[in-house]
mmCIF file of C-alpha atoms and ligand atoms in Angstrom:
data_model
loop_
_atom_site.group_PDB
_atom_site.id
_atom_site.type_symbol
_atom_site.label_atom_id
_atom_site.label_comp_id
_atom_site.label_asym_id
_atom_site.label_seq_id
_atom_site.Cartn_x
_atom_site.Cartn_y
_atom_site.Cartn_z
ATOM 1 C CA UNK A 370 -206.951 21.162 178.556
ATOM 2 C CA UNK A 371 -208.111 18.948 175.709
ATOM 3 C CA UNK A 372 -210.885 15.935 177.073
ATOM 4 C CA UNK A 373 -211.245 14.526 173.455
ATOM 5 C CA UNK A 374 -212.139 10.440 174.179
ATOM 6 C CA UNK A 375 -214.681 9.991 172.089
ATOM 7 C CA UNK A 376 -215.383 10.946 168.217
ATOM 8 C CA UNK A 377 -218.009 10.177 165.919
ATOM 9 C CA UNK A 378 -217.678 10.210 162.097
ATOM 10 C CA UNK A 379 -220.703 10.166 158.987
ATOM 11 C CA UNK A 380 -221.346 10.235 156.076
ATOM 12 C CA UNK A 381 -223.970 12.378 154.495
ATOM 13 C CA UNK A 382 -225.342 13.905 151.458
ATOM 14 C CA UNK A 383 -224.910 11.922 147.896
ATOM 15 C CA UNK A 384 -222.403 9.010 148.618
ATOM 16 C CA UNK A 385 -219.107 8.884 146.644
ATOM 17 C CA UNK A 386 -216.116 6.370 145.980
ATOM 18 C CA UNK A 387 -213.722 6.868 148.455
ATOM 19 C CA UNK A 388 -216.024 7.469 151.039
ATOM 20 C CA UNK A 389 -215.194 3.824 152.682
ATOM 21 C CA UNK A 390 -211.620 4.839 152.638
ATOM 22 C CA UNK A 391 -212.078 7.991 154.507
ATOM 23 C CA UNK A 392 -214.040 6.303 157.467
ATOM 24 C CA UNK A 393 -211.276 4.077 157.555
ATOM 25 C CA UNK A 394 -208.406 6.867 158.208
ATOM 26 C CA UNK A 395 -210.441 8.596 160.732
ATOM 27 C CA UNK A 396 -211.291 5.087 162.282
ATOM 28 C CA UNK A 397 -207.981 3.485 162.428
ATOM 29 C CA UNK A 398 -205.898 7.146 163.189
ATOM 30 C CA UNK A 399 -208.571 8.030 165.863
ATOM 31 C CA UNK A 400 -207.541 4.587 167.450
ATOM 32 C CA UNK A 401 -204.153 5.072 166.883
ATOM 33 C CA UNK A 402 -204.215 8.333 169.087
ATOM 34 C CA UNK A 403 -206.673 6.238 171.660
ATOM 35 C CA UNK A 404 -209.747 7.757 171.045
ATOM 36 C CA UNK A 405 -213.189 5.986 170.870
ATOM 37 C CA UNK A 406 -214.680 5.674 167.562
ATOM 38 C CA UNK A 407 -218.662 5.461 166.589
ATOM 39 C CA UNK A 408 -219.657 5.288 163.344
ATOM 40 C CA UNK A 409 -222.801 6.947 163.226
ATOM 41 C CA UNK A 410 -225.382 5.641 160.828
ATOM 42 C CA UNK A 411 -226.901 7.419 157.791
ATOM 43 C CA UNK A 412 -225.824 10.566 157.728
ATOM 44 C CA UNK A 413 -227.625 13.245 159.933
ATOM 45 C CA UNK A 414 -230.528 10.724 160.501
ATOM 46 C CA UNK A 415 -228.231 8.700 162.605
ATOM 47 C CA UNK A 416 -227.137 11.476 164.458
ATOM 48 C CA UNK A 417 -230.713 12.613 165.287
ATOM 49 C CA UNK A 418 -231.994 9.473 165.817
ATOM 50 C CA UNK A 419 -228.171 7.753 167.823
ATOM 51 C CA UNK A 420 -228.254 4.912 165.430
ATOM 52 C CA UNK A 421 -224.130 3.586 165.122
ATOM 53 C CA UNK A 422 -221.648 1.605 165.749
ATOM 54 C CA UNK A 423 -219.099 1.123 167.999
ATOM 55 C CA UNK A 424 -215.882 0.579 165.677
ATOM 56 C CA UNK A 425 -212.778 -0.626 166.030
ATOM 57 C CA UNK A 426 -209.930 -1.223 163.460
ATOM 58 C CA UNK A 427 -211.717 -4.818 161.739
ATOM 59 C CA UNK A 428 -214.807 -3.026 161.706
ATOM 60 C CA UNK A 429 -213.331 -0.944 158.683
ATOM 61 C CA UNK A 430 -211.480 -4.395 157.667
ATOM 62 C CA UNK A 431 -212.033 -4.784 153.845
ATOM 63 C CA UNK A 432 -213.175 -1.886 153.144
ATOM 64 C CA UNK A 433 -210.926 0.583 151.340
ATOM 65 C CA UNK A 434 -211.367 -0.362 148.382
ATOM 66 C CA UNK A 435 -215.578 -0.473 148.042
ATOM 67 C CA UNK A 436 -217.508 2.168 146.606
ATOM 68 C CA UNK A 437 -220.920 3.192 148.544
ATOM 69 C CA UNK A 438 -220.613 4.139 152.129
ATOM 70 C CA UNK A 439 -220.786 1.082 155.119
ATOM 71 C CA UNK A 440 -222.395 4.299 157.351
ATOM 72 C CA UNK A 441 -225.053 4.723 155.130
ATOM 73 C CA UNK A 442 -225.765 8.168 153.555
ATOM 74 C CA UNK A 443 -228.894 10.667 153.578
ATOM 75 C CA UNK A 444 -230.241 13.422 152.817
ATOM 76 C CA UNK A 445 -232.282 14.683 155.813
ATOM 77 C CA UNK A 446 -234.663 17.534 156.407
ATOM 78 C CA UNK A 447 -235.503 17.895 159.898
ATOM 79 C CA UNK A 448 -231.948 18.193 160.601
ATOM 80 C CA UNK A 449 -231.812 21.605 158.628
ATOM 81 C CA UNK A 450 -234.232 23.120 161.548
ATOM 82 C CA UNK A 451 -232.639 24.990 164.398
ATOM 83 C CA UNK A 452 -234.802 22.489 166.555
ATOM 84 C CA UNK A 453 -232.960 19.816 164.201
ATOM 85 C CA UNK A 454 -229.119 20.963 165.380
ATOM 86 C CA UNK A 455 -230.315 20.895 169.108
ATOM 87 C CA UNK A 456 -231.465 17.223 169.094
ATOM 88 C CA UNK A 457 -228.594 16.234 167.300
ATOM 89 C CA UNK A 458 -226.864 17.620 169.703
ATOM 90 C CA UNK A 459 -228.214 15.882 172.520
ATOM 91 C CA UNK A 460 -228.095 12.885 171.092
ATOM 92 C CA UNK A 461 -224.556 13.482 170.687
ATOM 93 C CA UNK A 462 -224.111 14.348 174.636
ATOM 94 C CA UNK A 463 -226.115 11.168 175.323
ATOM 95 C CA UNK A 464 -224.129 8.804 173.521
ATOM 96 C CA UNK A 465 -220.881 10.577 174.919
ATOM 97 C CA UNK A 466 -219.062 11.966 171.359
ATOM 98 C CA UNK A 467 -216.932 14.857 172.050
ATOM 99 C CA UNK A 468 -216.011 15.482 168.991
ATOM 100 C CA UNK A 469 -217.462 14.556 165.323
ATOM 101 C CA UNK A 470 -215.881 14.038 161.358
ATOM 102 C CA UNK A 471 -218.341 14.594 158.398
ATOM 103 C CA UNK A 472 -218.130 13.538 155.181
ATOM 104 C CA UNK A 473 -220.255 15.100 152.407
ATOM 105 C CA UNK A 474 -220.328 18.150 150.683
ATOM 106 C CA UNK A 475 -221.446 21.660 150.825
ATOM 107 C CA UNK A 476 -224.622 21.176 151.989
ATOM 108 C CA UNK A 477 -223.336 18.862 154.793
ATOM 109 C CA UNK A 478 -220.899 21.041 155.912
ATOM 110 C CA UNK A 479 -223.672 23.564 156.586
ATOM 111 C CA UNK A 480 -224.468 21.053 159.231
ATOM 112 C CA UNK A 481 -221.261 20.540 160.364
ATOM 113 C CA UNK A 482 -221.076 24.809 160.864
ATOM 114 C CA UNK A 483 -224.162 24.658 163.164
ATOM 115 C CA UNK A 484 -222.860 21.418 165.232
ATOM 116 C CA UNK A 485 -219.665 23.394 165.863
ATOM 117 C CA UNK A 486 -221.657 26.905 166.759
ATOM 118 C CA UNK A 487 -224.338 24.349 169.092
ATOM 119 C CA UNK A 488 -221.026 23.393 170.915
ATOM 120 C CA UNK A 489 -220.188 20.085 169.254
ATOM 121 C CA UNK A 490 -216.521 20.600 167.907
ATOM 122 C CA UNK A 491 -216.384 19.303 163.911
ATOM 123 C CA UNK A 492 -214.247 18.878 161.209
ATOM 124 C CA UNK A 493 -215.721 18.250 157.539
ATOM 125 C CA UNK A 494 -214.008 16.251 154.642
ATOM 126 C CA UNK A 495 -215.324 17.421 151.200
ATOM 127 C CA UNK A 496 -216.368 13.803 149.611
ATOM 128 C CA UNK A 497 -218.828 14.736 146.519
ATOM 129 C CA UNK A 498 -218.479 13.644 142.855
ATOM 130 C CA UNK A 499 -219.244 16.884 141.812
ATOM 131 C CA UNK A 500 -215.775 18.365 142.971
ATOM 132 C CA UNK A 501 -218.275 21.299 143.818
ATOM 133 C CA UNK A 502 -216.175 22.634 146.935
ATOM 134 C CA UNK A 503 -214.995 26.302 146.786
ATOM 135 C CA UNK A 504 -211.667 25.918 149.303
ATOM 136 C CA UNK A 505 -210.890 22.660 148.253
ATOM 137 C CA UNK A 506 -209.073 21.681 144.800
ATOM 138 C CA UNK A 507 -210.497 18.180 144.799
ATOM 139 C CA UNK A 508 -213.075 16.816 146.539
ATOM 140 C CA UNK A 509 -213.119 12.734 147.230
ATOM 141 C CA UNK A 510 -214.778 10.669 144.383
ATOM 142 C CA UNK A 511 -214.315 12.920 141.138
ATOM 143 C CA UNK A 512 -211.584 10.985 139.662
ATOM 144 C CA UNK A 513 -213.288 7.655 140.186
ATOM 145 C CA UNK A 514 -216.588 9.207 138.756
ATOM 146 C CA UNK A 515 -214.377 10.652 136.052
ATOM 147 C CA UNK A 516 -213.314 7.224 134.992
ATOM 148 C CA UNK A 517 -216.712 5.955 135.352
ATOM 149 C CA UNK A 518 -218.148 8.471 133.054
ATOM 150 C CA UNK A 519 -215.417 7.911 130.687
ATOM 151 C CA UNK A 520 -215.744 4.452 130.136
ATOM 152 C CA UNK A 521 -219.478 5.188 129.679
ATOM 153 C CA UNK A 522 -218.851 7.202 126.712
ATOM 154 C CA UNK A 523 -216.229 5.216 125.493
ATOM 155 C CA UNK A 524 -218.794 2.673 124.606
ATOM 156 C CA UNK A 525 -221.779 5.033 123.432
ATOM 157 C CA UNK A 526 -218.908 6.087 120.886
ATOM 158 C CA UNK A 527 -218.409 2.666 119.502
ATOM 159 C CA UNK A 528 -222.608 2.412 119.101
ATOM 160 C CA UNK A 529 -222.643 6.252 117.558
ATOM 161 C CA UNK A 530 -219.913 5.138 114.937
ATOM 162 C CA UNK A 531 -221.616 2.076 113.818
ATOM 163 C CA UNK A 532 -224.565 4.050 112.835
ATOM 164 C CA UNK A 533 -223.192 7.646 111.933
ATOM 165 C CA UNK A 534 -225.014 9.432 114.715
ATOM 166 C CA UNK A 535 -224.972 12.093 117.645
ATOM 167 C CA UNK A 536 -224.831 11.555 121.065
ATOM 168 C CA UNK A 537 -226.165 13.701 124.024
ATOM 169 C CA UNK A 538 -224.846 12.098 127.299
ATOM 170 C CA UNK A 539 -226.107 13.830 130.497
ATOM 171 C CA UNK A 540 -223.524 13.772 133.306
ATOM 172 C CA UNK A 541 -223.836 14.832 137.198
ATOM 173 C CA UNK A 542 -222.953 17.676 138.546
ATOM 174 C CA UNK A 543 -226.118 19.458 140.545
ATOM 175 C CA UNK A 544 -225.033 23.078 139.924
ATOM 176 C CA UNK A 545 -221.441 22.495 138.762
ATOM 177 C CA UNK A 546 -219.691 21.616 135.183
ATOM 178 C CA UNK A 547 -216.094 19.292 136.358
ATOM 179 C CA UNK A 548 -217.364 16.160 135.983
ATOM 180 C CA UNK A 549 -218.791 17.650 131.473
ATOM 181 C CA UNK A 550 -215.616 20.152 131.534
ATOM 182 C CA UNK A 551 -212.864 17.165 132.046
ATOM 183 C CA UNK A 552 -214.695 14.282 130.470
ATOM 184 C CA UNK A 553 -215.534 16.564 127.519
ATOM 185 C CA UNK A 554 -212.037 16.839 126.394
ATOM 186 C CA UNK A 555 -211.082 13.316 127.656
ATOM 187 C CA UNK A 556 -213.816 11.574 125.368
ATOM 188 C CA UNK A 557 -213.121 14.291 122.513
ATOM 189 C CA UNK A 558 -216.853 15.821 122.795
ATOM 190 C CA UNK A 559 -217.913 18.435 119.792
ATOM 191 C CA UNK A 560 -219.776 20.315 122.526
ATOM 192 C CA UNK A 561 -219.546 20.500 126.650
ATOM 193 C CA UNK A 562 -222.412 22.301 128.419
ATOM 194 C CA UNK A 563 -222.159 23.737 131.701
ATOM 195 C CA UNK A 564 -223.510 25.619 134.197
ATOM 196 C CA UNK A 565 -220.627 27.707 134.482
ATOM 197 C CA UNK A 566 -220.881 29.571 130.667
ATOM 198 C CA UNK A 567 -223.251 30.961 128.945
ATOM 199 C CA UNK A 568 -224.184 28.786 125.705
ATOM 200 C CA UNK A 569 -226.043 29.098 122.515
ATOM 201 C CA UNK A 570 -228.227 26.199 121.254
ATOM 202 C CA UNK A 571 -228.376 27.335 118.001
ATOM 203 C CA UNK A 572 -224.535 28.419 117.536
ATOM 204 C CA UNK A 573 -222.953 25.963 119.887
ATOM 205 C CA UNK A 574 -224.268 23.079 119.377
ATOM 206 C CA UNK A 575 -226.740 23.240 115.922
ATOM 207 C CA UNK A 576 -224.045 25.293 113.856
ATOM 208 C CA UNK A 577 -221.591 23.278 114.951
ATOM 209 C CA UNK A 578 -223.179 19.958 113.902
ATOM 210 C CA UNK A 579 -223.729 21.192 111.087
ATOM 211 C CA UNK A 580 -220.309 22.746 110.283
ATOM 212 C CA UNK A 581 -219.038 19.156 111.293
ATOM 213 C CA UNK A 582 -220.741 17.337 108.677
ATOM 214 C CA UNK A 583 -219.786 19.510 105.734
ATOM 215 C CA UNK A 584 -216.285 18.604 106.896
ATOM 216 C CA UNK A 585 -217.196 15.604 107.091
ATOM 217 C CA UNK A 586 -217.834 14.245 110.785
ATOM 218 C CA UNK A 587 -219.701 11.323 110.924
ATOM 219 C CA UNK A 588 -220.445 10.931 114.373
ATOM 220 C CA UNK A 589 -220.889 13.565 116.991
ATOM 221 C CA UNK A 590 -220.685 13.869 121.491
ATOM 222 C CA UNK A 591 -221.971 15.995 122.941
ATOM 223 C CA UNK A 592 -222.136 16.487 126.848
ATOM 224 C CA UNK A 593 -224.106 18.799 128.703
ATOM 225 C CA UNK A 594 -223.652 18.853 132.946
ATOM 226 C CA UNK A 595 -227.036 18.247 134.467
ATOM 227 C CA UNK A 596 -226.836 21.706 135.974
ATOM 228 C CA UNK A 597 -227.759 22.891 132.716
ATOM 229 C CA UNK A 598 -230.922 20.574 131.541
ATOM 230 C CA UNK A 599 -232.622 21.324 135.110
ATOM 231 C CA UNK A 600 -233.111 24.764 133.920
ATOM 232 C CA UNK A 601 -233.354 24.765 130.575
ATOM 233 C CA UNK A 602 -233.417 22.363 127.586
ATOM 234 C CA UNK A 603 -233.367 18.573 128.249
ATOM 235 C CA UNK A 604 -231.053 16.056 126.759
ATOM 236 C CA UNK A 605 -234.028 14.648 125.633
ATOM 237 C CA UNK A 606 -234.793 17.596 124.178
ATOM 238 C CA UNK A 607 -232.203 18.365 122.678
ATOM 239 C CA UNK A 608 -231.207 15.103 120.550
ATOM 240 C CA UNK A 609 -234.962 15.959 119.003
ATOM 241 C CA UNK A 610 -233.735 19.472 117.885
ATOM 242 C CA UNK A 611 -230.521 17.981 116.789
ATOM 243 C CA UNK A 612 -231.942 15.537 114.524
ATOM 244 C CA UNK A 613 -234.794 17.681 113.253
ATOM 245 C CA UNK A 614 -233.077 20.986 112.586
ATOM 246 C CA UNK A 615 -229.347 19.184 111.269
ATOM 247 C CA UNK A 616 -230.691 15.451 109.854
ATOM 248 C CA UNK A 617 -228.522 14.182 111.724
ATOM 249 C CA UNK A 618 -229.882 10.709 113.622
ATOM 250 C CA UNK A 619 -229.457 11.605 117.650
ATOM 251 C CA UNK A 620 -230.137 9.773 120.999
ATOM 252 C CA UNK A 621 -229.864 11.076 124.301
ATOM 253 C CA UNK A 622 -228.228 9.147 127.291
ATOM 254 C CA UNK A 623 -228.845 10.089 130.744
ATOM 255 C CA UNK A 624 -226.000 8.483 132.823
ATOM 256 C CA UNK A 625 -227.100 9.016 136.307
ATOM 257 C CA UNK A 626 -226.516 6.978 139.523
ATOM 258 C CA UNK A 627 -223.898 4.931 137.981
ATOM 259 C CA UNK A 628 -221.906 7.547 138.172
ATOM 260 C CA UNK A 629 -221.657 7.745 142.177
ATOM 261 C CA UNK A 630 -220.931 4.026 142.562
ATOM 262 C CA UNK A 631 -217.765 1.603 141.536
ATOM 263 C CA UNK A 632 -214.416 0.949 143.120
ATOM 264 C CA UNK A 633 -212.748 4.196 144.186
ATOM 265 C CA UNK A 634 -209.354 5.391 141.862
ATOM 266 C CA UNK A 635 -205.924 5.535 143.437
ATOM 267 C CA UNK A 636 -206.291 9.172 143.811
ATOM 268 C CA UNK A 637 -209.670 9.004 145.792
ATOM 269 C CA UNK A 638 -208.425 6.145 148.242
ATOM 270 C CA UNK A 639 -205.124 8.289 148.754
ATOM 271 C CA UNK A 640 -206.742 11.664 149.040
ATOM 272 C CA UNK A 641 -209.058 10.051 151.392
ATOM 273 C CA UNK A 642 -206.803 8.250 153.537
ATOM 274 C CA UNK A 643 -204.950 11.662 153.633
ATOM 275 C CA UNK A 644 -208.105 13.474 154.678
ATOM 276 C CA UNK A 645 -208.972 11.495 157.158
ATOM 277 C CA UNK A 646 -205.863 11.090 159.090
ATOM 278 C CA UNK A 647 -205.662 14.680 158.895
ATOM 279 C CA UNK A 648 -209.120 15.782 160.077
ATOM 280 C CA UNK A 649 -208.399 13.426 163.570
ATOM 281 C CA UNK A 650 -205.614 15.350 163.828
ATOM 282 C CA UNK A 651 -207.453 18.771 164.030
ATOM 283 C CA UNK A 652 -210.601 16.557 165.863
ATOM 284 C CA UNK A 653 -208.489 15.245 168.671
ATOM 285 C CA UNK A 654 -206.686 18.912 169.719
ATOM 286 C CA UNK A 655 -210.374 19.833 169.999
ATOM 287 C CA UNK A 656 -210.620 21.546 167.187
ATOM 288 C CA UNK A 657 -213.925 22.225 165.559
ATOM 289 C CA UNK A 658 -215.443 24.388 162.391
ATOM 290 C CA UNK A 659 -212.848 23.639 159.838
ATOM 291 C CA UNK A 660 -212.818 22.010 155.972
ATOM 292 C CA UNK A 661 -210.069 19.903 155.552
ATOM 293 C CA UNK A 662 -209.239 20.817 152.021
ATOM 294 C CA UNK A 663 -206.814 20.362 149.232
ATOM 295 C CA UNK A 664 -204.570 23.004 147.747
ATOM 296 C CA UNK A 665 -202.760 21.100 144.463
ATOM 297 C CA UNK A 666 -201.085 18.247 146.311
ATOM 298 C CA UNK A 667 -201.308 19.803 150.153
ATOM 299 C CA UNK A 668 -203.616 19.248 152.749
ATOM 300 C CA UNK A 669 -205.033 22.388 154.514
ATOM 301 C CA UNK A 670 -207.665 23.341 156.422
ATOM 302 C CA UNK A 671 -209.967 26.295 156.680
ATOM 303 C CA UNK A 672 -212.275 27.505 159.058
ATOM 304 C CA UNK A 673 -215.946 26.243 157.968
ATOM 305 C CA UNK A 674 -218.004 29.721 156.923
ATOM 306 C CA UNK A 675 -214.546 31.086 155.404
ATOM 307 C CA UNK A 676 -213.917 27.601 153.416
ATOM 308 C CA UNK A 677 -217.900 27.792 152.272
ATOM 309 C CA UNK A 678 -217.689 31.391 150.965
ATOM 310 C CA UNK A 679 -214.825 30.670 148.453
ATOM 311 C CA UNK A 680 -215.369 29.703 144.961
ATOM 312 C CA UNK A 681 -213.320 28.175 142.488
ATOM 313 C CA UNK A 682 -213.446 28.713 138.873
ATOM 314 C CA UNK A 683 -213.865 26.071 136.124
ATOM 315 C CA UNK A 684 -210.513 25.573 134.240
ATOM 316 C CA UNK A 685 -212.383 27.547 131.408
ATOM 317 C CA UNK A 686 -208.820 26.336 128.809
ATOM 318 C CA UNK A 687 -210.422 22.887 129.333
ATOM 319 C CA UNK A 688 -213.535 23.863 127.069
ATOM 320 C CA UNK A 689 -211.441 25.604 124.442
ATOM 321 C CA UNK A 690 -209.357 23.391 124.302
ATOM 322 C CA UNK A 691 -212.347 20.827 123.421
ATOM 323 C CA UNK A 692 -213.346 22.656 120.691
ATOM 324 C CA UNK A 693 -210.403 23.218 118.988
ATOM 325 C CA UNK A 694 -209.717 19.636 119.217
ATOM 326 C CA UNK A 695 -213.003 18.138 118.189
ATOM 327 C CA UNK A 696 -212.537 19.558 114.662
HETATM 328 N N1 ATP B 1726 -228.107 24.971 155.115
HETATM 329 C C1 ATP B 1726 -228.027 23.868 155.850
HETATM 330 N N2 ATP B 1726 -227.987 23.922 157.198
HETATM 331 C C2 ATP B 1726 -227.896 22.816 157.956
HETATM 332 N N3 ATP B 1726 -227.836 21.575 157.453
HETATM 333 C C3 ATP B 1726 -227.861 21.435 156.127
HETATM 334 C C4 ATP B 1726 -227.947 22.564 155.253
HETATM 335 N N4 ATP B 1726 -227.950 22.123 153.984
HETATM 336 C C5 ATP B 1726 -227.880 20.780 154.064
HETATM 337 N N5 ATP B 1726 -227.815 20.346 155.333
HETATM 338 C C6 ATP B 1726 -227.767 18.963 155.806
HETATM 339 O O1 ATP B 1726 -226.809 18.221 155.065
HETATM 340 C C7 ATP B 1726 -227.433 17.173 154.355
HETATM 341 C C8 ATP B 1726 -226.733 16.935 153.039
HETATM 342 O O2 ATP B 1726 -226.784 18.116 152.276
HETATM 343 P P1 ATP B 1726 -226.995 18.052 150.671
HETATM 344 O O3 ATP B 1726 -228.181 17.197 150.380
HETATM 345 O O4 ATP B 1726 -227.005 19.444 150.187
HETATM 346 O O5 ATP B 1726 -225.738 17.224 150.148
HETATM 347 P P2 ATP B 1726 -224.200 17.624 150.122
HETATM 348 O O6 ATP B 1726 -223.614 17.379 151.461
HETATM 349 O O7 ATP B 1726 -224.043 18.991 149.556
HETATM 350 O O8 ATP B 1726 -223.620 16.516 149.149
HETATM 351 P P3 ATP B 1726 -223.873 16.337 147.563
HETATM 352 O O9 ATP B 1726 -224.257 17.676 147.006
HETATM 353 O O10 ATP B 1726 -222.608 15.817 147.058
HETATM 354 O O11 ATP B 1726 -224.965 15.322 147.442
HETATM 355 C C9 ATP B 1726 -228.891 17.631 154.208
HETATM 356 O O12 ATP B 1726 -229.782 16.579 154.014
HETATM 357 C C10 ATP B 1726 -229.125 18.313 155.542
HETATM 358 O O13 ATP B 1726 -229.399 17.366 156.548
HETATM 359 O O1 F6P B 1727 -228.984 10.742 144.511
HETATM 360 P P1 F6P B 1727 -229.814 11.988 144.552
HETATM 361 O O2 F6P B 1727 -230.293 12.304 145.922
HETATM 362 O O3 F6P B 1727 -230.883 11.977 143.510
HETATM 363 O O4 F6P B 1727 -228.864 13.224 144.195
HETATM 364 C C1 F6P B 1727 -228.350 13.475 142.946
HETATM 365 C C2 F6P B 1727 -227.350 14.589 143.070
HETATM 366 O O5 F6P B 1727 -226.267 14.161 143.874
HETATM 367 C C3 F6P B 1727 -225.052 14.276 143.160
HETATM 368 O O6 F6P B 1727 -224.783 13.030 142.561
HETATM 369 C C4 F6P B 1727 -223.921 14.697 144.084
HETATM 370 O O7 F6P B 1727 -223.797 13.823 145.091
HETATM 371 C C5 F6P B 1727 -225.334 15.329 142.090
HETATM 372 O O8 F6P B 1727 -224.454 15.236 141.004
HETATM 373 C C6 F6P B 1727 -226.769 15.046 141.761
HETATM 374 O O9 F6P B 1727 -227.389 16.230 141.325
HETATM 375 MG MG1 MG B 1728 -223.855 19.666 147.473
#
């Protein structure tokens, strides 16, 4: 027979809009099926150290619509030791949790795996802005930092047109293209750099610069995923090799952190509130190692280690598409 009375839920990794919103479904639907709630504080930290909070349905009053995460987020090494797991899960025994809800991303739901496998049952809920999940179409905060990113470049377009240049705007993504691949055709960018392809400075992005301004193109975006200036060329970089080796007057932007705060979209506080009803549904049957994922508009689930060895692929059309357009 089932004993679940008492859940915990976190937050961990890089924080994302729609993260609030998710802590509130598992909050208020844990209630709702009369389990005990503790938010635990600061990701993995908290759960190593029993740092939370006791909440009940005003506790996650107000919240829905903030960006950030009221738990706190972190990243957190000793938790990645074997040693780690074990005191976490002690401290979960001590403070009574017989079940727990993570949000975060891959990295967290590594975590989550060897909770479950130490004997603490745990669902995770994929809440990243790099929408970097294999098993899951969408992962919470990707639209929002879609729209953020978007309005970014909306206004680095007015500046570039005033003055005839190029822009290089470095977006998130750790390892993964979405956030460049769908705000590269929604801002009308010339070039979109990701991890994901293989790209040629020179015939990509020079050629095409240059190619532009015999047809006369005055201004020029480019965006290139972060993924991709870790390992090779900076933004920085390359807005000096633009200018030098086309004439044409370049700056670089780096967007960074802005893009993980801000009000969450619609679609991340409905996904979210989805999510989290739907991992306390799995939580409070006692039902542990699973990804609650998204499969176009459904809500699934998947068994952690299976959900973490599927990929998805980048919506490659996207970047064509781009191209052809930005003539
Ligand atoms: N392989 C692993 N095994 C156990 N725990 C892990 C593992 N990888 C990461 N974690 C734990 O999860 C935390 C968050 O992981 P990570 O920093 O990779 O972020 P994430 O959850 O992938 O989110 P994002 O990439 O969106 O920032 C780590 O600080 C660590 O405590
Ligand atoms: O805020 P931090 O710890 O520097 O992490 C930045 C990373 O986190 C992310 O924003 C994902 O959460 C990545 O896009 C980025 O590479
Ligand atoms: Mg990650």
């Amino acid at each position: 027979m089932n004993n679940m009375k008492k859940i915990g839920v976190l937050t961990s990794g890089g924080d994302a809009p729609g993260m609030n919103a998710a802590i509130r479904a598992v909050v208020r639907a844990g209630i709702n099926q009369g389990l005990e709630v503790l938010g635990i504080k600061k990701g993995y930290v908290g759960l190593l150290e029993g740092l939370y909070d006791e909440m009940t349905a005003r506790s996650v009053s107000d919240i829905l619509h903030r960006g950030g995460t009221i738990l706190q987020s972190a990243r957190c090494k000793e938790f990645k030791t074997q040693e780690g797991v074990q005191k976490a899960v002690e401290t979960a025994k001590e403070i009574g949790l017989d079940g727990l809800v993570v949000i975060g991303g891959d990295g967290s739901f590594r975590g989550a795996r060897d909770l479950s496998l130490a004997g603490l049952p745990t669902v995770g809920i994929p809440g990243t802005i790099d929408n970097d999940i294999g098993c899951s179409d969408y992962t919470i905060g990707f639209d929002t930092a879609l729209n953020t990113v978007q309005e970014a470049i909306d206004k680095i377009r007015d500046t570039c047109r005033s003055h005839d240049r190029c822009s290089v705007v470095e977006v998130m993504g750790r390892d993964a293209g979405y956030i460049a691949a769908y705000v590269g055709l929604s801002c009308g960018a010339e070039a979109v750099i990701v991890p994901e392809k293989h790209f040629d400075f020179k015939k990509d992005v020079l050629q095409s610069i240059a190619e532009g301004v015999k047809r006369g193109k005055e201004q020029h975006l480019i965006i290139v995923a972060e993924g991709v200036t870790k390992d090779n060329i900076s933004a920085i970089d390359m807005a000096k090799r633009i200018e030098e080796e086309t004439g044409v007057e370049t700056r670089a932007t780096i967007l960074g952190h802005i893009q993980r705060g801000g009000n969450p979209s619609v679609k991340d506080r409905v996904v979210a509130s989805k999510m989290g009803y739907f991992a306390v549904e799995l939580i409070k049957e006692g039902i542990g190692n699973r990804i609650v994922a998204t499969k176009g508009d459904d809500i699934v689930d998947y068994d952690i280690l299976e959900g973490l060895n599927m990929s998805k692929k980048l919506d490659a059309e996207l970047l064509k598409i781009s191209e052809i357009l930005s003539m």
